[in-house]
mmCIF file of C-alpha atoms in Angstrom:
data_model
loop_
_atom_site.group_PDB
_atom_site.id
_atom_site.type_symbol
_atom_site.label_atom_id
_atom_site.label_comp_id
_atom_site.label_asym_id
_atom_site.label_seq_id
_atom_site.Cartn_x
_atom_site.Cartn_y
_atom_site.Cartn_z
ATOM 1 C CA UNK A 1 0.000 0.000 0.000
ATOM 2 C CA UNK A 2 1.508 3.329 -1.064
ATOM 3 C CA UNK A 3 1.164 6.339 1.195
ATOM 4 C CA UNK A 4 1.188 9.937 0.059
ATOM 5 C CA UNK A 5 3.100 12.291 2.314
ATOM 6 C CA UNK A 6 2.267 15.962 2.824
ATOM 7 C CA UNK A 7 5.388 16.451 4.948
ATOM 8 C CA UNK A 8 8.439 14.179 5.258
ATOM 9 C CA UNK A 9 11.160 13.940 7.902
ATOM 10 C CA UNK A 10 14.336 12.011 6.981
ATOM 11 C CA UNK A 11 17.636 11.067 8.617
ATOM 12 C CA UNK A 12 19.988 12.787 6.203
ATOM 13 C CA UNK A 13 20.802 14.462 2.938
ATOM 14 C CA UNK A 14 21.031 11.206 0.949
ATOM 15 C CA UNK A 15 17.382 10.383 1.645
ATOM 16 C CA UNK A 16 16.281 13.931 0.811
ATOM 17 C CA UNK A 17 18.135 13.891 -2.514
ATOM 18 C CA UNK A 18 16.806 10.458 -3.474
ATOM 19 C CA UNK A 19 13.223 11.379 -2.554
ATOM 20 C CA UNK A 20 13.412 14.647 -4.483
ATOM 21 C CA UNK A 21 14.759 12.750 -7.528
ATOM 22 C CA UNK A 22 11.793 10.368 -7.181
ATOM 23 C CA UNK A 23 9.430 13.321 -7.523
ATOM 24 C CA UNK A 24 8.719 14.367 -3.940
ATOM 25 C CA UNK A 25 8.608 18.110 -3.327
ATOM 26 C CA UNK A 26 11.970 19.018 -1.798
ATOM 27 C CA UNK A 27 10.387 21.870 0.178
ATOM 28 C CA UNK A 28 8.273 19.338 2.092
ATOM 29 C CA UNK A 29 11.285 17.218 3.125
ATOM 30 C CA UNK A 30 13.119 18.093 6.331
ATOM 31 C CA UNK A 31 16.438 16.584 7.398
ATOM 32 C CA UNK A 32 16.683 15.679 11.095
ATOM 33 C CA UNK A 33 20.314 14.401 11.099
ATOM 34 C CA UNK A 34 19.948 10.878 12.434
ATOM 35 C CA UNK A 35 17.536 8.067 13.110
ATOM 36 C CA UNK A 36 16.998 8.957 16.758
ATOM 37 C CA UNK A 37 16.180 12.572 15.834
ATOM 38 C CA UNK A 38 13.532 11.404 13.347
ATOM 39 C CA UNK A 39 12.023 9.109 15.997
ATOM 40 C CA UNK A 40 11.987 12.004 18.528
ATOM 41 C CA UNK A 41 10.212 14.149 15.935
ATOM 42 C CA UNK A 42 7.661 11.354 15.359
ATOM 43 C CA UNK A 43 6.916 11.170 19.093
ATOM 44 C CA UNK A 44 6.714 14.968 19.339
ATOM 45 C CA UNK A 45 4.195 15.169 16.497
ATOM 46 C CA UNK A 46 2.014 12.523 18.123
ATOM 47 C CA UNK A 47 1.809 14.805 21.185
ATOM 48 C CA UNK A 48 1.492 18.127 19.341
ATOM 49 C CA UNK A 49 -0.101 17.774 15.864
ATOM 50 C CA UNK A 50 1.052 20.335 13.265
ATOM 51 C CA UNK A 51 -1.501 19.604 10.530
ATOM 52 C CA UNK A 52 -5.280 19.341 10.612
ATOM 53 C CA UNK A 53 -5.407 16.654 7.905
ATOM 54 C CA UNK A 54 -3.053 14.670 5.707
ATOM 55 C CA UNK A 55 -0.056 12.415 6.226
ATOM 56 C CA UNK A 56 3.171 13.328 7.974
ATOM 57 C CA UNK A 57 5.842 10.740 7.137
ATOM 58 C CA UNK A 58 8.998 9.941 9.068
ATOM 59 C CA UNK A 59 11.561 7.794 7.250
ATOM 60 C CA UNK A 60 14.248 5.856 9.129
ATOM 61 C CA UNK A 61 16.710 3.131 8.207
ATOM 62 C CA UNK A 62 16.002 -0.271 9.717
ATOM 63 C CA UNK A 63 19.743 -0.631 10.346
ATOM 64 C CA UNK A 64 20.515 -3.727 12.438
ATOM 65 C CA UNK A 65 17.296 -3.672 14.496
ATOM 66 C CA UNK A 66 14.818 -3.839 11.617
ATOM 67 C CA UNK A 67 11.116 -3.077 11.711
ATOM 68 C CA UNK A 68 10.311 -5.184 14.777
ATOM 69 C CA UNK A 69 13.082 -3.558 16.806
ATOM 70 C CA UNK A 70 11.892 -0.038 15.953
ATOM 71 C CA UNK A 71 8.258 -0.983 16.626
ATOM 72 C CA UNK A 72 9.082 -2.629 19.978
ATOM 73 C CA UNK A 73 11.007 0.467 21.104
ATOM 74 C CA UNK A 74 8.123 2.768 20.186
ATOM 75 C CA UNK A 75 5.325 0.700 21.687
ATOM 76 C CA UNK A 76 6.956 1.122 25.115
ATOM 77 C CA UNK A 77 6.078 4.845 24.957
ATOM 78 C CA UNK A 78 3.099 4.869 22.586
ATOM 79 C CA UNK A 79 0.346 2.343 23.168
ATOM 80 C CA UNK A 80 -1.876 2.865 20.107
ATOM 81 C CA UNK A 81 0.285 2.130 17.059
ATOM 82 C CA UNK A 82 -0.744 0.306 13.905
ATOM 83 C CA UNK A 83 1.635 -2.580 13.108
ATOM 84 C CA UNK A 84 1.804 -2.934 9.304
ATOM 85 C CA UNK A 85 5.371 -3.346 8.007
ATOM 86 C CA UNK A 86 7.116 -1.224 6.804
ATOM 87 C CA UNK A 87 4.713 1.340 8.310
ATOM 88 C CA UNK A 88 4.185 2.228 11.948
ATOM 89 C CA UNK A 89 1.104 4.443 11.990
ATOM 90 C CA UNK A 90 -1.103 6.412 14.268
ATOM 91 C CA UNK A 91 -4.146 8.098 12.767
ATOM 92 C CA UNK A 92 -6.577 10.570 14.297
ATOM 93 C CA UNK A 93 -9.540 11.509 12.098
ATOM 94 C CA UNK A 94 -8.056 12.749 8.779
ATOM 95 C CA UNK A 95 -4.505 13.065 10.108
ATOM 96 C CA UNK A 96 -1.957 10.233 10.055
ATOM 97 C CA UNK A 97 1.582 10.053 11.349
ATOM 98 C CA UNK A 98 3.501 7.340 9.539
ATOM 99 C CA UNK A 99 6.958 6.112 10.477
ATOM 100 C CA UNK A 100 8.412 4.196 7.524
ATOM 101 C CA UNK A 101 11.225 1.744 8.223
ATOM 102 C CA UNK A 102 13.336 1.148 5.124
ATOM 103 C CA UNK A 103 15.609 -1.772 4.415
ATOM 104 C CA UNK A 104 15.467 -5.302 3.020
ATOM 105 C CA UNK A 105 11.823 -6.388 3.067
ATOM 106 C CA UNK A 106 12.918 -10.054 3.165
ATOM 107 C CA UNK A 107 14.924 -9.442 6.357
ATOM 108 C CA UNK A 108 12.505 -7.483 8.595
ATOM 109 C CA UNK A 109 13.463 -4.207 6.850
ATOM 110 C CA UNK A 110 17.005 -4.329 8.194
ATOM 111 C CA UNK A 111 19.428 -2.137 6.268
ATOM 112 C CA UNK A 112 19.013 1.290 4.710
ATOM 113 C CA UNK A 113 17.980 3.077 1.538
ATOM 114 C CA UNK A 114 21.222 1.976 -0.117
ATOM 115 C CA UNK A 115 20.224 -1.642 0.625
ATOM 116 C CA UNK A 116 17.104 -1.203 -1.493
ATOM 117 C CA UNK A 117 18.947 0.608 -4.283
ATOM 118 C CA UNK A 118 21.751 -1.970 -4.278
ATOM 119 C CA UNK A 119 19.215 -4.736 -4.997
ATOM 120 C CA UNK A 120 18.271 -2.922 -8.212
ATOM 121 C CA UNK A 121 21.822 -2.716 -9.573
ATOM 122 C CA UNK A 122 23.274 -5.309 -11.886
ATOM 123 C CA UNK A 123 26.897 -5.578 -10.774
ATOM 124 C CA UNK A 124 29.526 -7.281 -12.904
ATOM 125 C CA UNK A 125 31.051 -10.314 -11.153
ATOM 126 C CA UNK A 126 34.621 -8.951 -11.395
ATOM 127 C CA UNK A 127 33.609 -5.609 -9.933
ATOM 128 C CA UNK A 128 31.606 -7.349 -7.228
ATOM 129 C CA UNK A 129 34.708 -9.380 -6.302
ATOM 130 C CA UNK A 130 36.818 -6.224 -6.001
ATOM 131 C CA UNK A 131 34.134 -4.505 -3.904
ATOM 132 C CA UNK A 132 34.073 -7.554 -1.637
ATOM 133 C CA UNK A 133 37.856 -7.275 -1.173
ATOM 134 C CA UNK A 134 37.559 -3.563 -0.373
ATOM 135 C CA UNK A 135 34.955 -4.427 2.265
ATOM 136 C CA UNK A 136 37.246 -7.066 3.770
ATOM 137 C CA UNK A 137 40.034 -4.490 3.909
ATOM 138 C CA UNK A 138 37.747 -1.898 5.534
ATOM 139 C CA UNK A 139 36.548 -4.490 8.037
ATOM 140 C CA UNK A 140 40.150 -4.972 9.189
ATOM 141 C CA UNK A 141 40.591 -1.215 9.727
ATOM 142 C CA UNK A 142 37.478 -0.714 11.843
ATOM 143 C CA UNK A 143 36.141 -2.886 14.605
ATOM 144 C CA UNK A 144 32.656 -3.362 13.162
ATOM 145 C CA UNK A 145 30.883 -2.451 9.936
ATOM 146 C CA UNK A 146 27.107 -2.629 10.179
ATOM 147 C CA UNK A 147 25.022 -4.139 7.398
ATOM 148 C CA UNK A 148 24.090 -0.617 6.388
ATOM 149 C CA UNK A 149 27.736 0.504 6.341
ATOM 150 C CA UNK A 150 28.609 -2.409 4.055
ATOM 151 C CA UNK A 151 25.643 -1.715 1.776
ATOM 152 C CA UNK A 152 26.581 1.964 1.540
ATOM 153 C CA UNK A 153 30.155 1.081 0.553
ATOM 154 C CA UNK A 154 28.911 -1.512 -1.969
ATOM 155 C CA UNK A 155 26.349 0.882 -3.432
ATOM 156 C CA UNK A 156 28.624 3.896 -3.869
ATOM 157 C CA UNK A 157 31.533 1.823 -5.212
ATOM 158 C CA UNK A 158 29.120 0.121 -7.627
ATOM 159 C CA UNK A 159 27.845 3.485 -8.850
ATOM 160 C CA UNK A 160 31.410 4.750 -9.177
ATOM 161 C CA UNK A 161 32.371 1.655 -11.171
ATOM 162 C CA UNK A 162 29.276 1.882 -13.342
ATOM 163 C CA UNK A 163 29.904 5.533 -14.169
ATOM 164 C CA UNK A 164 33.609 5.066 -14.724
ATOM 165 C CA UNK A 165 33.043 1.731 -16.505
ATOM 166 C CA UNK A 166 36.262 0.007 -17.604
ATOM 167 C CA UNK A 167 38.589 2.780 -16.402
ATOM 168 C CA UNK A 168 37.435 2.129 -12.859
ATOM 169 C CA UNK A 169 37.861 -1.607 -13.242
ATOM 170 C CA UNK A 170 41.462 -1.206 -14.391
ATOM 171 C CA UNK A 171 42.159 1.194 -11.511
ATOM 172 C CA UNK A 172 40.553 -1.058 -8.897
ATOM 173 C CA UNK A 173 42.415 -4.086 -10.220
ATOM 174 C CA UNK A 174 45.728 -2.259 -9.802
ATOM 175 C CA UNK A 175 44.624 -1.071 -6.346
ATOM 176 C CA UNK A 176 43.810 -4.648 -5.432
ATOM 177 C CA UNK A 177 47.194 -5.930 -6.595
ATOM 178 C CA UNK A 178 49.183 -3.170 -4.876
ATOM 179 C CA UNK A 179 47.369 -2.748 -1.580
ATOM 180 C CA UNK A 180 44.919 -5.518 -0.812
ATOM 181 C CA UNK A 181 46.949 -8.643 -1.395
#
């Protein structure tokens, strides 16, 4: 079920840019700088409505906790919530507040917007192998990369490789030989 949004709150600039490219009015999209800030805004709007009718949407990444994790956290504070993945809704008359959890629908909406976009890309096997090696290298440098972190790296490297085509592949192959082996 698709939901139209009269106002949208998002975690960051990436979501705002993607939504505006998908045809949403950029003036109606507000960046809150983080998942927890979007959730705070959702709770605030449930207490103090800003519209008389319509839909106010709040978009967060499922990250590692997924839809159920976000829902369970919210239901501790808010008793009357509609459970209908990926939406967490509360409606009063003609006004609805909708928290949308984005991620992999086959894994309880864990992940992020890049997870969804990554599924749509057709990645060459050689490039995919190099991206996998870059991820392994990054994993050694930092203690933990979340699923979303890995998907973001995969997505942006895939886009870079797609746009640069063979030049990128040659560069990444030399990078792999010189630094990753």
